[in-house]
CSV table of C-alpha atoms in Angstrom, one decimal:
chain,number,residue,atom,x,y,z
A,1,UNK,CA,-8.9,31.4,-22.0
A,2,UNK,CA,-6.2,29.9,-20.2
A,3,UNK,CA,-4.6,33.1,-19.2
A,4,UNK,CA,-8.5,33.4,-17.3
A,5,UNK,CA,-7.7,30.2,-15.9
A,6,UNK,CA,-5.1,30.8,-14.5
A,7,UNK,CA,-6.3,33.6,-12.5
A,8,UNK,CA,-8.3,31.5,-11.2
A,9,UNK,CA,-6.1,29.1,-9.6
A,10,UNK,CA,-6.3,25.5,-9.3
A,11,UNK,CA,-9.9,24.0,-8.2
A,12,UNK,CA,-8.2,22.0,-5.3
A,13,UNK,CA,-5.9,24.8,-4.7
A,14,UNK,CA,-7.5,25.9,-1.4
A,15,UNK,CA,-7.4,22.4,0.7
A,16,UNK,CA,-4.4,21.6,2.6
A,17,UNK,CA,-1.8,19.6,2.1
A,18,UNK,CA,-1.8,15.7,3.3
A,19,UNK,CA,-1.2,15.3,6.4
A,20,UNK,CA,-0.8,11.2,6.9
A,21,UNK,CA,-0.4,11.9,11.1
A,22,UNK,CA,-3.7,13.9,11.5
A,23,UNK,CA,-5.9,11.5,9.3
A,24,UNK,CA,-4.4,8.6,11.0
A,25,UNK,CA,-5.4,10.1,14.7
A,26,UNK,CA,-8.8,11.4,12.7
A,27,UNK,CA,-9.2,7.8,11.3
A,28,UNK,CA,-8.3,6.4,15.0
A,29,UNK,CA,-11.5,9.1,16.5
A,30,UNK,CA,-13.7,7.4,14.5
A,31,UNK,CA,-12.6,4.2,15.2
A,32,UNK,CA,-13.5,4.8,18.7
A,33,UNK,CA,-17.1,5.5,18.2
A,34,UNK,CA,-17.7,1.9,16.6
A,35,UNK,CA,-15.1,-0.2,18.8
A,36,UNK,CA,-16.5,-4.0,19.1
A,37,UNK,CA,-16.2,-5.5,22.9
A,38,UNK,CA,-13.2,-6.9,23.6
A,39,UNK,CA,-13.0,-10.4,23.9
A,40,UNK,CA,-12.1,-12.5,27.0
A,41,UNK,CA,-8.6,-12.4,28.0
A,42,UNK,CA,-6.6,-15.3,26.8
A,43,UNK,CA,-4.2,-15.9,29.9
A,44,UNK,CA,-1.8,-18.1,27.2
A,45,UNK,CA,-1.2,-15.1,24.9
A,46,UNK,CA,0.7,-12.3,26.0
A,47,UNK,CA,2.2,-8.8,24.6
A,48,UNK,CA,5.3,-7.5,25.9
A,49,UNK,CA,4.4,-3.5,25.8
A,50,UNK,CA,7.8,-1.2,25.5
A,51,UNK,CA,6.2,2.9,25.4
A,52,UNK,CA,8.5,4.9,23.8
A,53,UNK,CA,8.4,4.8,20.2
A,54,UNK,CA,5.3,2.7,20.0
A,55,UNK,CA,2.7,4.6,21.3
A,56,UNK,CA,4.9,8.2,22.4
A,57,UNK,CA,6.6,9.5,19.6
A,58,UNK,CA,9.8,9.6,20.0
A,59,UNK,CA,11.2,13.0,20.8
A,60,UNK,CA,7.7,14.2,22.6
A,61,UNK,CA,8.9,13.8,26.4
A,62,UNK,CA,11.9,15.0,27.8
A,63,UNK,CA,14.6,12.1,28.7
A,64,UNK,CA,17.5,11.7,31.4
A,65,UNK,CA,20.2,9.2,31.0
A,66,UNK,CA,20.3,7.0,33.9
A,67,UNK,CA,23.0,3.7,33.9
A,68,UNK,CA,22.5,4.2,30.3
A,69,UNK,CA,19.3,4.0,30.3
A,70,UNK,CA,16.7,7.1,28.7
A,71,UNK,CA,14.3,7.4,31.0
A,72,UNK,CA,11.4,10.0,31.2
A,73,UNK,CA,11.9,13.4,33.4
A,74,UNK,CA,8.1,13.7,34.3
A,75,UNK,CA,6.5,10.3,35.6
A,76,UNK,CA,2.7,11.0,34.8
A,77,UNK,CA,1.2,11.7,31.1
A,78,UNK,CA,-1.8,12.6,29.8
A,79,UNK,CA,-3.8,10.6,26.9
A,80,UNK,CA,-2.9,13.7,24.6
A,81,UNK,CA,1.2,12.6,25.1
A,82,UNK,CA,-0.2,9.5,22.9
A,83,UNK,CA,-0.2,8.4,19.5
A,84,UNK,CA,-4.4,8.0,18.9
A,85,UNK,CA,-3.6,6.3,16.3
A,86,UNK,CA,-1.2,3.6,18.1
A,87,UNK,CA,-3.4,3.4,21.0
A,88,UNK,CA,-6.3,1.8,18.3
A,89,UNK,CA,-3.7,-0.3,16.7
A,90,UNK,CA,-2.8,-1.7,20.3
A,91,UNK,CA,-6.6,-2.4,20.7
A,92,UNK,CA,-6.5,-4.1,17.6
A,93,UNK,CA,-3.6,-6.7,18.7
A,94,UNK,CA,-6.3,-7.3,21.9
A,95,UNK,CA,-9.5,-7.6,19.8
A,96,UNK,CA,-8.1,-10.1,17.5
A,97,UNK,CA,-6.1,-11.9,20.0
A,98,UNK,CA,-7.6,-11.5,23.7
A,99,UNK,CA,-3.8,-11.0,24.6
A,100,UNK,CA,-2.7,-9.6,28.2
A,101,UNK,CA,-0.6,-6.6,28.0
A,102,UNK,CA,2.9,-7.0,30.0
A,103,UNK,CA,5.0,-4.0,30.4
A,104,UNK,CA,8.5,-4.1,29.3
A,105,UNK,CA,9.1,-0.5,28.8
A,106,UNK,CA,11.3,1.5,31.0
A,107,UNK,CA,7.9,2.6,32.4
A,108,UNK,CA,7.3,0.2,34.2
A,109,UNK,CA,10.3,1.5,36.7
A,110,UNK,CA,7.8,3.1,39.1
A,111,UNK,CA,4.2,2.6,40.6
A,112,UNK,CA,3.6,6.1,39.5
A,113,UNK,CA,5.1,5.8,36.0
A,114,UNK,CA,3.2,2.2,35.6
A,115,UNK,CA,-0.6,4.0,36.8
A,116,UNK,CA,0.5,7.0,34.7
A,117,UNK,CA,0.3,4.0,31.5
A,118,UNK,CA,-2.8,2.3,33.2
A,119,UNK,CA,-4.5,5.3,33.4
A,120,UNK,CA,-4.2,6.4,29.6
A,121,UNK,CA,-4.7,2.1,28.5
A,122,UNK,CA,-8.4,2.2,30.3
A,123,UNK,CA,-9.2,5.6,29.1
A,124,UNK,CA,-8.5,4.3,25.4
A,125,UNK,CA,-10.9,1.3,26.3
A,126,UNK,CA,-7.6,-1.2,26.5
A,127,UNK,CA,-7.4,-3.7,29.1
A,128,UNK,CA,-5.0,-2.9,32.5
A,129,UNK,CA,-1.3,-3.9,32.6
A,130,UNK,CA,-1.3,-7.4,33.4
A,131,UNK,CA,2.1,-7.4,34.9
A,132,UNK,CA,5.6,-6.2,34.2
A,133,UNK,CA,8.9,-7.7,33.5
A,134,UNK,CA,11.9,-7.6,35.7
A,135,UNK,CA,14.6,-5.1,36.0
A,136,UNK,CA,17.7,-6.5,35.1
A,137,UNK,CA,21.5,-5.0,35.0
A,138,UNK,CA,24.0,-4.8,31.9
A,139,UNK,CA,26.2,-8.2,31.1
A,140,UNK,CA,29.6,-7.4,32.7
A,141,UNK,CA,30.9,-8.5,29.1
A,142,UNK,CA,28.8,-5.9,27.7
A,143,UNK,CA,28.9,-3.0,29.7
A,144,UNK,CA,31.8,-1.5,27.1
A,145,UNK,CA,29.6,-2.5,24.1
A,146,UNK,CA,27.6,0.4,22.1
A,147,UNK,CA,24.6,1.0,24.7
A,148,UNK,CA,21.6,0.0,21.8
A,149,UNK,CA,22.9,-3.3,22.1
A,150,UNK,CA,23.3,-3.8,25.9
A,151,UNK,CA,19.9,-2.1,26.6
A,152,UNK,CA,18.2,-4.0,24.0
A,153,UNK,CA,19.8,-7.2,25.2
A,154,UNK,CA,19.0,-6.6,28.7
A,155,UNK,CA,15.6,-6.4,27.6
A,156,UNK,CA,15.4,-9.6,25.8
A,157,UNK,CA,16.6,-11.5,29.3
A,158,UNK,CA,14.2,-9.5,30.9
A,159,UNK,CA,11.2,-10.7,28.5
A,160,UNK,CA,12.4,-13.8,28.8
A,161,UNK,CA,12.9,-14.2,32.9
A,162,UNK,CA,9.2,-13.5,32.9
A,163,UNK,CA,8.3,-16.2,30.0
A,164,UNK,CA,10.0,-18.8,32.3
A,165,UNK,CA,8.3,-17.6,35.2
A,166,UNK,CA,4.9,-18.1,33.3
A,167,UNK,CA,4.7,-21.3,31.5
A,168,UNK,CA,1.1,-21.3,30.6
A,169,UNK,CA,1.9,-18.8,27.9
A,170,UNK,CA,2.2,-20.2,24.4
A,171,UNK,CA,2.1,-17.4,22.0
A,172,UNK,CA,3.6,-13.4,22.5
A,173,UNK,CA,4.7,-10.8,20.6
A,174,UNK,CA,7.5,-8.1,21.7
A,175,UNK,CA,6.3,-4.5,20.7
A,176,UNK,CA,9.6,-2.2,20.7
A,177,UNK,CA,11.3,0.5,18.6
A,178,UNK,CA,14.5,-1.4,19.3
A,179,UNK,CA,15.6,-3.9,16.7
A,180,UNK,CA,15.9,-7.5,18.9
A,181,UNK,CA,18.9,-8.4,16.0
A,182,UNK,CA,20.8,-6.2,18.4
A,183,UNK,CA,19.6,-8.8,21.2
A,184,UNK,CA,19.9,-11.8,19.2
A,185,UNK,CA,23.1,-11.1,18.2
A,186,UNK,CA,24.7,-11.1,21.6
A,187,UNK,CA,22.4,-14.1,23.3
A,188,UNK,CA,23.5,-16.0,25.4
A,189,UNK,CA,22.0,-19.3,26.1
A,190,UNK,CA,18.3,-19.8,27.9
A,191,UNK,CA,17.5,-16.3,26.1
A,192,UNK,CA,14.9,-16.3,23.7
A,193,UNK,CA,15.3,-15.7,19.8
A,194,UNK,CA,13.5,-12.3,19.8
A,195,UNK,CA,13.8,-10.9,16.0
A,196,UNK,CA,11.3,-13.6,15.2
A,197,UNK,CA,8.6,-12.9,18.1
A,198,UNK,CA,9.0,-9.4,17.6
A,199,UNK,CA,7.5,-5.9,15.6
A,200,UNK,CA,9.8,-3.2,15.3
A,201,UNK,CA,7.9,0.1,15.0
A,202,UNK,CA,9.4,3.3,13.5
A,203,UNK,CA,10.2,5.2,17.0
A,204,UNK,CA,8.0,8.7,15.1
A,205,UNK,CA,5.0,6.8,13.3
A,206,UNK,CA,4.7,4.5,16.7
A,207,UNK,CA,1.9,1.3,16.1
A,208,UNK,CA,1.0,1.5,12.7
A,209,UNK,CA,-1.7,-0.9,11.3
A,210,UNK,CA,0.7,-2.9,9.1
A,211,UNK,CA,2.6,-3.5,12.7
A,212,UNK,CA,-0.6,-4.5,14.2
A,213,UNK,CA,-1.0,-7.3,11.6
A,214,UNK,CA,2.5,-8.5,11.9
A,215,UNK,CA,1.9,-8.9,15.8
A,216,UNK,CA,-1.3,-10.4,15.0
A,217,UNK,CA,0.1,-13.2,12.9
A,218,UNK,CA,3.0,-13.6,15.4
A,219,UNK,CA,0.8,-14.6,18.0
A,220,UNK,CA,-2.1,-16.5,16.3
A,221,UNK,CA,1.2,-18.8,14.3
A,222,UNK,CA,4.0,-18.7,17.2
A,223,UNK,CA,7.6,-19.2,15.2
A,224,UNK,CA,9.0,-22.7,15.8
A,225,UNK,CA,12.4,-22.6,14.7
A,226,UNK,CA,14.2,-25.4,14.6
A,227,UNK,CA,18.1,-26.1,15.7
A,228,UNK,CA,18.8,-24.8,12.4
A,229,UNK,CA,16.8,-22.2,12.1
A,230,UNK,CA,17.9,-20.8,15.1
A,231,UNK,CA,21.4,-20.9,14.0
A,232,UNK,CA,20.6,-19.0,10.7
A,233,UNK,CA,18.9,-16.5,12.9
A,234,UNK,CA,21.4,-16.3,15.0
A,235,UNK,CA,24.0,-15.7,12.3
A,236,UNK,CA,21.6,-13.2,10.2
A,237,UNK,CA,21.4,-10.7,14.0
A,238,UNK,CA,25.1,-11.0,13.8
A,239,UNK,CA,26.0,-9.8,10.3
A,240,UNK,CA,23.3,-7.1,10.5
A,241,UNK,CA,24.2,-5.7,13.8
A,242,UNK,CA,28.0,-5.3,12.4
A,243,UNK,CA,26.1,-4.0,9.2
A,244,UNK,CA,24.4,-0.9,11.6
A,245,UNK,CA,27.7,-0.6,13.9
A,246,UNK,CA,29.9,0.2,10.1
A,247,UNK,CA,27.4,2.4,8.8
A,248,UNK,CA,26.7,4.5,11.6
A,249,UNK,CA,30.0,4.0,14.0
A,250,UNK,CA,27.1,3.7,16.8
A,251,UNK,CA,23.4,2.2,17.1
A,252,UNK,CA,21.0,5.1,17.8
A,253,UNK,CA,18.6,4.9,20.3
């Protein structure tokens, strides 16, 4: 009997493997069909948008190094270039929170690289790019440092130039594939504590749902650190940015 069986194969044996991408995008399809209204924007919350590894996978567009900088070869995509899964996530962060979306991605470098986003936002029912942080240049001090660091700390002056610039927002939440301890641990003073306001994404999976409710909870209960707390931040960005330099010899982007 159970040579008979075994002819037969197992009953499952003919469905395909899991496939945790495609039922996330399938998941994100159906999500689409049933998506509440969005809710009024909220002019005092705000999230800070990087592309690249949180809604494009990383490694799906073609990249040039410019000043140190990856930037993409092609300045227009199309809505298929995009995590469907990430792009509902994103919608999430704005359904729960009425935040505006702020651009800090290198993306945000042209008009036709900043409509290229816009376009793909709208078409995913998402509300249009509010505005767009600053281009700043690398810290003299830093421009010999490992480039993860000076890129990602450039980005955290950046994030915060347009903070100061816009004091009616209370509560925001940095999206980014880069780790802000990299940021944190070379701040210089007026810069914003990142790690804390932050949601690091993995740079392949992009905006996953468990990121969504960390940025949720980051903007609807700001962090306040205090003096100290700041200081123990401070300290912790430090020992594990020298942690990533010793294991790897180099941060990679």
């Amino acid at each position: 009997r159970k040579a008979a069986e075994d002819s037969l194969g197992g009953l499952y044996d003919f469905l395909p493997p899991p496939d945790p991408e495609r039922d996330a995008a399938a998941k994100a399809a159906a999500d689409r069909k049933v998506r509440p209204k969005l809710p009024p924007e909220d002019k005092s919350r705000v999230v800070f948008l990087d592309i690249d590894g949180v809604l494009l996978p990383a490694g799906s567009m073609e990249t040039i190094i410019v000043d140190g900088v990856h930037l993409p070869v092609r300045e227009r995509m199309s809505d298929s270039d995009f995590s469907a899964a990430a792009l509902s996530n994103l919608r999430s962060i704005i359904q729960r929170t009425g935040a505006s979306v702020v651009l800090s991605s290198e993306w945000r470098r042209s008009e036709a690289m900043r409509n290229s986003v816009g376009v793909v936002l709208r078409g995913n029912d998402l509300p249009q790019i509010k505005d767009w942080t600053d281009v700043l240049t690398v810290r003299q001090e830093l421009q010999r440092s490992d480039p993860a660091i000076s890129w990602c700390e450039r980005r955290a002056r950046e994030i915060t130039g347009w903070l100061k610039a816009h004091q009616e927002v209370t509560a925001w939440v940095a999206l980014d594939d880069l780790d802000f301890n990299w940021a944190d641990s070379h701040r210089v003073h007026g810069t914003q504590i990142m790690k804390a306001r932050s949601v690091k994404t993995d740079p392949k999976r992009c905006l996953t749902e468990e990121d969504a409710e960390r940025a949720v909870q980051i903007i609807l209960r700001p962090p306040r650190l205090t003096e100290e707390q700041a200081a123990a931040a401070t300290l912790e960005a430090v020992r594990a940015t020298k942690e990533a330099l010793a294991m790897n010899g180099a941060i990679r982007l």
